[in-house]
Amino acid sequence: MPNTPFAAGALALGLLALPAAAQEVDDDSRPEPSSSDLAARVRADVDETSLRWLGIARVRYSIPLEFSAGGGAVLARMPASYDCATFCEYRGFVAQIEPGSAGAQLGVGYARVIAAQKPRSAFLNNVYVGWSARAVLVRTWGDSELDPARQTLAGFEGQFALPRITFNLGVLRRISSAHPGADRHVYTAGIGWGF
Amino acid sequence: MPGAVRPAPLRFGLVTSVVVVLLGFGGPGAAPGLETDQFFAWGRHVEDMSEVLNARVNLELERLVAELNREGRDRRCQRVRFRFFKRHRMLFFDGFETWSVNSPLVSRSPSGPEEMREFEQKYLYGGTSPLFDTGRWMPPSPTVEVDGIRLGTDKLTHLLGTAWYYHRWYRKARARGLTPAEAEDRAARRGLQHEITILGRAVSGVLSLADLEANYEGMWFYEHLCAGDDPHIVYEEGLWRLRRPFDLRDYVTPEWDESYQPNIYVRRKWGKVKPRMLGYCPMLEHPQVRARRQDYAKRERVTATEELIDEMVIAGKLPDPSGFSIESVCREAAN
């Protein structure tokens, strides 16, 4: 599958091109007993939420992708007024495509990450701490350490991120055909930068 | 070896080492810190946020009451306490702190892109390595003002988040038959050990006495949330109600201001912090700073945390915090 990295990269760029601005306003606030105007303003500030797409990126070395670069997005709901210049907690759906030297990975799942965002940036700029749990689909090719080198695998990956560094562990199950006696499971591990 | 991953441990190990080292040195995504810096706010206008922060906490208490009433039955107070804690618990930071650093209703310093850039230059802990100083792995907490007292927004996490654990230690000690005074002492000592080890000095090189003060006060907030003579929330005639609104002014004292109540630093950290603190010596004569510190001195009392720290200092287990005060630094520089 020689074109897989390019296709994956194009899809990642497409995801990142999604607008980072507020896309939906939640008007689910219930009336609370309060007489003061200040209480009403605070309530409105907390309850007026929006969905935000924020781009994420990581580079890492992992088994079985080896050297790879990933791009994707986190979709999180939070109060619409938040600028996240100091930090915000982004909680929600995560999707990422990651082409590498020995394969490519598509992952979707749930993420919780404390991060800051620079003004007018569509990316999470400073990731302080976070984790994600993803269902992943992996296709390996030419340089893969796996035997056979070309395999399609599906499984789960857990990720833990600190400033500057990210770790992941996971398990994959082969879903493509292979020669008799080939292992069905591959354990994955990786280290890199980003989220 | 059909079907197995051909091992690449050497390459993986090498890449791991390279990533750790290279990305650590000045790479993108450097985190500014875990601490707070009230010195930066000296001479800057920050509006009093007592009412705003109270309104935010009371909103959550009202919602807790509404939630309890929807369930329509009495609950054990400890369960009510935990429900409140859970409502604002987030990953690492407390929900109230996250709101206070983001809401446009909260006046804080630094605020706005220009002041944020200035803060990056002047940050008290900015002289340390962002790689090796774990205190800088997390964002610094901006300064807000409550009842004339300047404090970092991290104190909200301490008062309403970390204090939950203090309160649990207190309750456990009470359940073992200790008197309230003994249980309080047990919780405060355990909290100090945590701050010395996993939460503070051993990790970031800073033992924040202001954090300890907020933790201690928060323990009493949780104790009186739904119990005692004057609880915030009561269950009466089949209904939960907010009997006494939360007021942050009942808890905040001058000791929460880290430019007034000095932290205790480990030697390596102090060597980096002291030169930056020295830069604030001329500001001690600033009218706003002088007036505030005079007001603090009038309001100051000996707190339970200070008594505990004094005991540790006398026992030689901690250095005297007064040696890390701005007055001490400026006096030493003048001589």
Coordinates of C-alpha atoms in Angstrom, one line a residue:
Chain A
M1 CA 0.0 0.0 0.0
P2 CA 2.5 2.6 -1.1
N3 CA 0.0 5.5 -1.1
T4 CA -1.3 4.9 2.4
P5 CA 0.9 7.5 4.2
F6 CA -0.1 10.2 1.7
A7 CA -3.7 9.4 2.0
A8 CA -3.5 9.3 5.8
G9 CA -1.6 12.6 5.8
A10 CA -4.2 14.2 3.5
L11 CA -7.0 13.1 5.8
A12 CA -5.2 14.4 8.8
L13 CA -4.8 17.8 7.1
G14 CA -8.5 17.8 6.3
L15 CA -9.3 17.2 10.0
L16 CA -7.1 20.0 11.1
A17 CA -8.7 22.4 8.7
L18 CA -11.9 22.1 10.6
P19 CA -12.8 25.5 12.3
A20 CA -11.6 25.8 15.9
A21 CA -14.2 28.4 16.7
A22 CA -17.4 27.7 18.6
Q23 CA -19.7 25.6 16.6
E24 CA -22.7 25.0 18.8
V25 CA -24.2 26.7 21.8
D26 CA -25.8 24.6 24.5
D27 CA -28.8 26.4 25.9
D28 CA -29.7 23.8 28.5
S29 CA -29.5 26.0 31.6
R30 CA -32.2 25.4 34.2
P31 CA -33.6 28.3 36.2
E32 CA -31.8 28.4 39.6
P33 CA -33.1 30.2 42.7
S34 CA -31.1 33.4 42.7
S35 CA -32.0 37.0 43.1
S36 CA -28.7 38.7 42.2
D37 CA -27.6 39.8 38.8
L38 CA -24.1 38.6 39.6
A39 CA -25.3 35.1 40.2
A40 CA -27.2 35.2 36.9
R41 CA -24.1 36.3 35.1
V42 CA -22.0 33.6 36.7
R43 CA -24.6 31.0 35.8
A44 CA -24.8 32.2 32.2
D45 CA -21.0 32.2 32.0
V46 CA -20.9 28.6 33.2
D47 CA -23.8 27.3 31.2
E48 CA -23.2 28.8 27.8
T49 CA -21.0 26.2 26.4
S50 CA -19.7 25.5 22.9
L51 CA -18.1 22.6 21.1
R52 CA -14.6 23.2 20.0
W53 CA -12.4 21.4 17.6
L54 CA -8.7 21.7 18.4
G55 CA -5.9 20.2 16.4
I56 CA -3.5 17.8 18.0
A57 CA -0.2 16.5 16.7
R58 CA 2.5 14.1 17.8
V59 CA 5.7 12.6 16.6
R60 CA 6.8 9.3 18.2
Y61 CA 8.7 6.1 17.8
S62 CA 6.6 3.1 18.5
I63 CA 6.1 -0.6 17.8
P64 CA 4.9 -1.3 15.2
L65 CA 4.8 2.0 13.3
E66 CA 8.4 2.9 14.1
F67 CA 8.9 6.6 13.3
S68 CA 5.6 8.3 12.8
A69 CA 3.8 11.7 12.8
G70 CA 0.2 12.0 13.7
G71 CA -2.4 14.7 13.2
G72 CA -5.9 14.9 14.4
A73 CA -8.4 16.7 16.5
V74 CA -10.1 16.8 19.9
L75 CA -13.7 17.8 20.1
A76 CA -14.6 19.1 23.5
R77 CA -17.4 21.1 25.1
M78 CA -16.6 23.9 27.5
P79 CA -17.9 27.3 28.5
A80 CA -18.0 29.5 25.4
S81 CA -16.2 32.4 27.2
Y82 CA -13.0 30.4 28.0
D83 CA -9.9 31.7 26.2
C84 CA -7.7 28.8 27.5
A85 CA -4.7 31.1 27.5
T86 CA -3.6 29.8 30.9
F87 CA -5.1 26.3 30.6
C88 CA -8.4 24.4 30.0
E89 CA -9.4 20.9 30.4
Y90 CA -10.5 19.4 27.1
R91 CA -12.7 16.4 27.5
G92 CA -14.2 14.6 24.6
F93 CA -13.8 12.8 21.4
V94 CA -10.4 12.4 19.8
A95 CA -9.5 11.2 16.3
Q96 CA -6.0 10.9 14.9
I97 CA -4.3 9.6 11.8
E98 CA -0.7 8.7 12.0
P99 CA 1.4 7.6 9.0
G100 CA 4.8 6.2 9.9
S101 CA 7.8 4.5 8.3
A102 CA 6.5 1.0 8.9
G103 CA 2.7 1.5 8.9
A104 CA -0.1 3.9 9.6
Q105 CA -2.7 4.1 12.3
L106 CA -6.2 5.5 12.6
G107 CA -7.4 6.0 16.2
V108 CA -10.6 7.3 17.6
G109 CA -11.6 7.5 21.3
Y110 CA -11.9 9.6 24.4
A111 CA -9.4 12.1 25.7
R112 CA -9.0 14.3 28.8
V113 CA -6.2 16.8 28.5
I114 CA -5.1 19.9 30.3
A115 CA -3.6 22.2 27.8
A116 CA -3.3 25.9 26.7
Q117 CA -4.1 27.5 23.5
K118 CA -2.4 30.5 21.9
P119 CA -4.7 33.3 20.7
R120 CA -6.2 32.5 17.3
S121 CA -4.5 29.1 17.2
A122 CA -6.4 26.0 16.0
F123 CA -4.0 23.7 18.0
L124 CA -3.5 22.6 21.5
N125 CA -0.2 24.4 22.1
N126 CA 0.9 23.4 25.5
V127 CA -0.1 20.0 26.7
Y128 CA 0.4 19.8 30.4
V129 CA -1.1 16.5 31.3
G130 CA -3.6 14.2 29.7
W131 CA -4.6 10.8 28.7
S132 CA -6.6 9.1 26.0
A133 CA -8.1 5.7 25.3
R134 CA -8.5 4.9 21.6
A135 CA -9.7 2.2 19.4
V136 CA -7.1 1.9 16.6
L137 CA -6.8 0.4 13.2
V138 CA -3.2 -0.3 12.0
R139 CA -1.9 -1.2 8.6
T140 CA 1.8 -2.1 8.4
W141 CA 4.0 -2.4 5.3
G142 CA 7.5 -2.7 3.9
D143 CA 9.8 -1.8 6.8
S144 CA 7.6 -3.3 9.5
E145 CA 9.2 -5.5 12.2
L146 CA 6.1 -7.7 12.0
D147 CA 6.0 -11.0 10.3
P148 CA 4.4 -10.9 7.8
A149 CA 5.3 -7.2 7.2
R150 CA 2.0 -6.3 5.7
Q151 CA -0.8 -6.8 8.1
T152 CA -3.9 -5.1 9.2
L153 CA -4.5 -5.0 12.9
A154 CA -7.2 -3.6 15.2
G155 CA -7.1 -3.0 19.0
F156 CA -6.8 -0.5 21.8
E157 CA -4.2 2.1 22.8
G158 CA -3.9 4.0 26.0
Q159 CA -1.9 7.2 26.0
F160 CA -0.5 9.3 28.8
A161 CA 1.0 12.7 28.2
L162 CA 3.1 15.0 30.2
P163 CA 4.7 18.3 29.0
R164 CA 7.0 17.5 26.1
I165 CA 6.6 13.7 26.3
T166 CA 3.9 11.2 25.5
F167 CA 3.8 7.5 26.2
N168 CA 1.4 4.8 24.8
L169 CA 0.8 1.2 25.4
G170 CA -1.7 -1.1 23.6
V171 CA -2.7 -4.4 22.2
L172 CA -3.6 -5.2 18.6
R173 CA -5.2 -8.2 17.1
R174 CA -4.4 -9.2 13.5
I175 CA -7.5 -9.1 11.3
S176 CA -5.8 -9.8 7.9
S177 CA -4.8 -13.2 6.8
A178 CA -1.3 -14.6 7.5
H179 CA 0.6 -17.8 7.3
P180 CA -0.3 -20.6 9.7
G181 CA 1.3 -20.2 13.1
A182 CA 1.5 -16.4 12.9
D183 CA 0.7 -14.7 16.3
R184 CA -2.7 -13.0 16.4
H185 CA -1.7 -10.4 19.0
V186 CA 0.9 -7.7 19.0
Y187 CA 1.7 -5.6 22.0
T188 CA 2.4 -1.9 21.2
A189 CA 4.5 0.7 23.0
G190 CA 5.7 4.1 22.0
I191 CA 7.3 7.3 23.2
G192 CA 7.3 10.7 21.6
W193 CA 6.2 14.4 21.7
G194 CA 2.8 15.9 21.5
F195 CA -0.6 14.4 22.0
Chain B
M1 CA 10.2 -16.9 14.0
P2 CA 6.9 -16.7 12.2
G3 CA 4.2 -14.5 13.6
A4 CA 6.2 -12.7 16.2
V5 CA 7.4 -9.1 16.4
R6 CA 11.1 -9.1 15.6
P7 CA 12.4 -7.4 18.8
A8 CA 13.8 -3.9 18.4
P9 CA 14.6 -3.2 22.0
L10 CA 17.9 -1.5 21.3
R11 CA 16.4 0.9 18.8
F12 CA 13.4 1.6 21.0
G13 CA 15.7 2.2 24.0
L14 CA 17.9 4.5 22.0
V15 CA 14.9 6.5 20.6
T16 CA 13.4 6.8 24.0
S17 CA 16.6 8.3 25.4
V18 CA 17.0 10.7 22.5
V19 CA 13.4 11.8 22.8
V20 CA 13.6 12.4 26.5
V21 CA 16.8 14.4 26.2
L22 CA 16.2 16.4 23.0
L23 CA 12.6 17.3 23.6
G24 CA 13.4 18.3 27.1
F25 CA 15.9 21.0 26.0
G26 CA 13.9 24.0 24.8
G27 CA 11.6 22.0 22.7
P28 CA 8.2 23.3 21.8
G29 CA 5.4 22.9 24.3
A30 CA 7.4 24.0 27.4
A31 CA 5.1 24.3 30.4
P32 CA 5.5 27.5 32.4
G33 CA 4.9 26.2 35.9
L34 CA 2.9 24.8 38.8
E35 CA 3.3 27.6 41.2
T36 CA 1.9 31.1 41.8
D37 CA 3.6 34.5 41.9
Q38 CA 1.9 37.3 43.8
F39 CA 5.0 39.5 43.4
F40 CA 4.1 40.0 39.8
A41 CA 0.8 41.5 40.8
W42 CA 2.4 44.1 43.0
G43 CA 1.4 47.6 42.0
R44 CA -1.1 46.2 39.5
H45 CA -4.8 46.8 39.7
V46 CA -6.8 43.6 40.4
E47 CA -10.5 44.0 41.4
D48 CA -11.8 42.3 44.5
M49 CA -13.4 39.0 43.4
S50 CA -15.0 37.9 46.7
E51 CA -18.6 38.2 45.4
V52 CA -17.8 36.7 42.0
L53 CA -16.0 33.7 43.4
N54 CA -18.6 33.3 46.1
A55 CA -21.3 33.3 43.4
R56 CA -19.5 30.6 41.5
V57 CA -19.2 28.3 44.5
N58 CA -22.7 29.0 45.6
L59 CA -24.0 28.2 42.2
E60 CA -22.5 24.7 42.6
L61 CA -23.9 24.4 46.1
E62 CA -27.4 25.3 44.8
R63 CA -27.0 22.7 42.0
L64 CA -26.0 20.1 44.6
V65 CA -29.1 20.9 46.6
A66 CA -31.3 20.7 43.6
E67 CA -29.7 17.3 42.7
L68 CA -30.2 16.0 46.2
N69 CA -33.9 17.2 46.1
R70 CA -34.4 15.4 42.8
E71 CA -33.4 12.2 44.6
G72 CA -35.8 13.2 47.3
R73 CA -34.3 11.6 50.4
D74 CA -31.9 12.2 53.3
R75 CA -28.2 11.4 52.8
R76 CA -25.3 10.8 55.1
C77 CA -23.3 14.1 55.3
Q78 CA -20.1 12.4 54.2
R79 CA -21.9 11.3 51.0
V80 CA -23.1 14.9 50.4
R81 CA -19.5 16.2 50.9
F82 CA -18.2 13.7 48.4
R83 CA -21.0 14.7 45.9
F84 CA -19.9 18.3 46.2
F85 CA -16.2 17.4 45.7
K86 CA -17.0 15.3 42.7
R87 CA -19.1 18.1 41.1
H88 CA -16.0 20.2 40.5
R89 CA -13.2 17.7 40.5
M90 CA -11.3 17.7 37.2
L91 CA -8.1 16.2 35.9
F92 CA -5.3 17.6 38.1
F93 CA -7.0 21.1 38.6
D94 CA -10.2 21.9 40.4
G95 CA -13.1 23.1 38.4
F96 CA -13.4 26.4 40.3
E97 CA -9.7 27.2 39.5
T98 CA -10.2 26.3 35.9
W99 CA -13.2 28.7 35.8
S100 CA -11.4 31.5 37.6
V101 CA -8.4 31.4 35.2
N102 CA -10.7 31.6 32.2
S103 CA -13.9 33.5 33.0
P104 CA -14.1 37.1 31.8
L105 CA -16.0 37.8 35.0
V106 CA -12.8 37.3 37.1
S107 CA -10.2 40.1 37.4
R108 CA -6.8 38.5 37.6
S109 CA -3.1 39.1 37.0
P110 CA -1.6 38.3 34.6
S111 CA -4.4 38.8 32.1
G112 CA -4.4 39.6 28.5
P113 CA -1.7 38.9 25.9
E114 CA 0.6 41.8 26.8
E115 CA 0.6 41.1 30.5
M116 CA 1.1 37.4 29.8
R117 CA 4.2 38.1 27.8
E118 CA 5.5 40.4 30.6
F119 CA 4.8 37.6 33.1
E120 CA 6.8 35.1 31.1
Q121 CA 9.8 37.4 31.5
K122 CA 9.3 38.3 35.2
Y123 CA 7.8 35.1 36.6
L124 CA 9.4 34.4 40.0
Y125 CA 10.2 30.8 39.0
G126 CA 11.1 31.6 35.4
G127 CA 14.8 31.3 36.1
T128 CA 14.7 27.5 36.6
S129 CA 14.9 24.9 33.9
P130 CA 11.5 24.0 32.4
L131 CA 12.9 20.4 31.9
F132 CA 14.3 19.7 35.3
D133 CA 12.0 21.9 37.4
T134 CA 8.9 19.8 37.7
G135 CA 7.2 22.8 39.3
R136 CA 7.2 24.3 35.8
W137 CA 5.6 21.4 34.1
M138 CA 2.2 22.9 35.0
P139 CA 0.8 26.4 34.3
P140 CA 1.3 29.1 36.9
S141 CA -1.8 30.2 38.7
P142 CA -2.7 33.9 38.2
T143 CA -3.4 36.2 41.2
V144 CA -6.8 37.3 42.3
E145 CA -8.0 39.4 45.2
V146 CA -10.4 38.4 47.9
D147 CA -11.3 40.6 50.8
G148 CA -8.2 42.8 50.2
I149 CA -6.0 39.7 50.1
R150 CA -4.0 38.6 47.0
L151 CA -3.9 34.9 46.3
G152 CA -3.1 32.5 43.5
T153 CA -6.1 30.8 41.9
D154 CA -4.4 27.5 42.9
K155 CA -5.7 28.2 46.4
L156 CA -9.2 27.4 45.1
T157 CA -7.9 23.9 44.2
H158 CA -6.4 23.6 47.7
L159 CA -9.4 24.9 49.5
L160 CA -12.1 22.9 47.7
G161 CA -10.1 20.1 46.1
T162 CA -7.0 19.0 48.1
A163 CA -8.8 19.8 51.3
W164 CA -11.2 16.9 50.6
Y165 CA -8.4 14.6 51.4
Y166 CA -7.5 16.5 54.6
H167 CA -11.1 16.1 55.6
R168 CA -11.1 12.4 54.9
W169 CA -8.0 12.0 57.2
Y170 CA -9.8 14.1 59.8
R171 CA -12.9 11.9 59.6
K172 CA -10.9 8.7 59.7
A173 CA -9.0 9.9 62.8
R174 CA -12.4 10.8 64.4
A175 CA -13.7 7.3 63.6
R176 CA -10.8 5.8 65.4
G177 CA -11.8 7.6 68.5
L178 CA -9.5 10.6 68.4
T179 CA -10.8 13.9 69.8
P180 CA -11.5 16.7 67.3
A181 CA -8.3 18.4 68.3
E182 CA -6.2 15.2 67.9
A183 CA -7.9 14.4 64.6
E184 CA -7.3 18.0 63.3
D185 CA -3.6 17.7 64.3
R186 CA -3.4 14.3 62.6
A187 CA -4.8 15.6 59.4
A188 CA -2.6 18.7 59.4
R189 CA 0.6 16.7 60.0
R190 CA -0.3 14.2 57.3
G191 CA -1.0 17.1 54.9
L192 CA 2.3 18.7 55.7
Q193 CA 4.1 15.4 55.0
H194 CA 2.3 15.3 51.6
E195 CA 3.3 18.8 50.8
I196 CA 6.9 18.1 51.8
T197 CA 7.0 14.9 49.7
I198 CA 4.8 14.1 46.8
L199 CA 3.0 17.5 46.3
G200 CA 5.5 20.1 47.1
R201 CA 9.1 20.4 48.3
A202 CA 10.5 17.1 47.0
V203 CA 8.9 17.5 43.6
S204 CA 9.0 21.2 42.8
G205 CA 11.5 22.4 45.4
V206 CA 8.9 24.6 47.0
L207 CA 7.0 24.1 50.3
S208 CA 4.1 26.5 50.1
L209 CA 2.8 27.4 53.5
A210 CA 0.0 29.3 51.8
D211 CA -1.1 26.1 50.2
L212 CA -1.1 24.4 53.6
E213 CA -3.2 27.2 55.0
A214 CA -5.8 26.8 52.2
N215 CA -5.8 23.0 52.7
Y216 CA -6.4 23.4 56.4
E217 CA -9.3 25.9 56.0
G218 CA -10.8 23.7 53.3
M219 CA -10.9 20.8 55.8
W220 CA -13.3 22.9 58.0
F221 CA -15.3 23.9 55.0
Y222 CA -16.0 20.2 54.3
E223 CA -16.6 19.5 57.9
H224 CA -19.2 22.2 58.2
L225 CA -20.8 21.7 54.7
C226 CA -23.7 19.7 56.1
A227 CA -22.9 19.1 59.8
G228 CA -22.3 21.0 63.0
D229 CA -24.0 24.0 64.5
D230 CA -23.9 26.2 61.4
P231 CA -23.9 24.0 58.3
H232 CA -24.2 25.3 54.7
I233 CA -26.6 22.6 53.6
V234 CA -29.4 21.1 55.7
Y235 CA -32.1 18.5 55.3
E236 CA -35.3 19.7 56.9
E237 CA -38.9 18.6 56.5
G238 CA -38.0 16.3 53.6
L239 CA -36.1 19.0 51.6
W240 CA -32.5 19.9 51.2
R241 CA -31.8 23.6 51.3
L242 CA -28.8 26.0 51.2
R243 CA -29.1 27.4 54.7
R244 CA -25.9 29.5 54.7
P245 CA -24.2 30.5 51.5
F246 CA -20.5 30.0 51.1
D247 CA -18.3 33.0 51.7
L248 CA -14.6 32.8 50.7
R249 CA -13.9 35.7 53.1
D250 CA -14.5 33.3 56.0
Y251 CA -11.4 31.3 55.0
V252 CA -8.9 33.6 53.4
T253 CA -6.2 35.2 55.5
P254 CA -3.1 37.2 54.7
E255 CA -1.1 33.9 54.9
W256 CA -2.6 32.9 51.6
D257 CA -0.5 35.6 49.8
E258 CA 2.8 34.0 48.9
S259 CA 4.5 37.4 48.6
Y260 CA 3.7 37.9 52.3
Q261 CA 3.8 34.3 53.7
P262 CA 7.1 33.1 52.4
N263 CA 7.5 29.6 50.9
I264 CA 10.3 27.3 52.0
Y265 CA 12.7 26.5 49.2
V266 CA 15.2 23.8 48.7
R267 CA 18.7 25.2 48.1
R268 CA 18.8 24.6 44.3
K269 CA 15.5 26.3 43.8
W270 CA 16.3 29.2 46.1
G271 CA 19.4 30.0 44.2
K272 CA 17.2 30.7 41.1
V273 CA 14.3 32.4 42.9
K274 CA 16.3 34.8 45.1
P275 CA 17.7 36.9 42.3
R276 CA 14.3 37.4 40.8
M277 CA 12.8 38.2 44.2
L278 CA 15.6 40.8 44.7
G279 CA 14.2 42.7 41.7
Y280 CA 11.0 43.4 43.8
C281 CA 12.9 45.2 46.7
P282 CA 12.2 48.7 45.3
M283 CA 8.5 47.8 45.1
L284 CA 8.3 47.5 48.9
E285 CA 8.1 51.3 48.9
H286 CA 5.2 51.3 46.4
P287 CA 2.1 52.9 48.2
Q288 CA -0.2 50.0 47.2
V289 CA 2.3 47.4 48.4
R290 CA 3.0 49.2 51.6
A291 CA -0.6 49.8 52.4
R292 CA -1.5 46.2 51.7
R293 CA 1.3 44.8 53.8
Q294 CA 0.3 47.1 56.7
D295 CA -3.2 45.9 56.4
Y296 CA -2.0 42.3 56.4
A297 CA 0.0 42.9 59.5
K298 CA -3.1 44.2 61.3
R299 CA -5.2 41.2 60.2
E300 CA -2.5 38.5 60.8
R301 CA -3.0 35.9 63.4
V302 CA -1.0 32.8 64.4
T303 CA -2.7 30.0 62.4
A304 CA -2.7 26.3 63.2
T305 CA -0.4 25.7 60.2
E306 CA 2.1 28.3 61.4
E307 CA 2.2 26.6 64.8
L308 CA 2.9 23.3 63.1
I309 CA 5.6 24.8 61.0
D310 CA 7.2 26.6 64.0
E311 CA 7.3 23.2 65.8
M312 CA 9.1 21.6 62.7
V313 CA 11.5 24.6 62.6
I314 CA 12.4 24.2 66.3
A315 CA 12.9 20.5 65.8
G316 CA 15.3 21.3 63.0
K317 CA 13.1 19.5 60.4
L318 CA 12.4 22.5 58.3
P319 CA 14.4 25.8 57.7
D320 CA 12.9 29.0 59.1
P321 CA 10.6 30.4 56.4
S322 CA 11.4 34.0 57.5
G323 CA 14.8 33.5 55.8
F324 CA 12.9 33.3 52.4
S325 CA 10.9 36.5 52.9
I326 CA 11.3 39.5 50.7
E327 CA 12.2 41.6 53.7
S328 CA 15.0 39.2 54.5
V329 CA 16.3 39.1 51.0
C330 CA 16.3 42.9 50.6
R331 CA 17.9 43.4 54.1
E332 CA 20.6 41.0 53.2
A333 CA 21.2 42.7 49.8
A334 CA 21.4 46.2 51.5
N335 CA 24.1 45.1 54.0

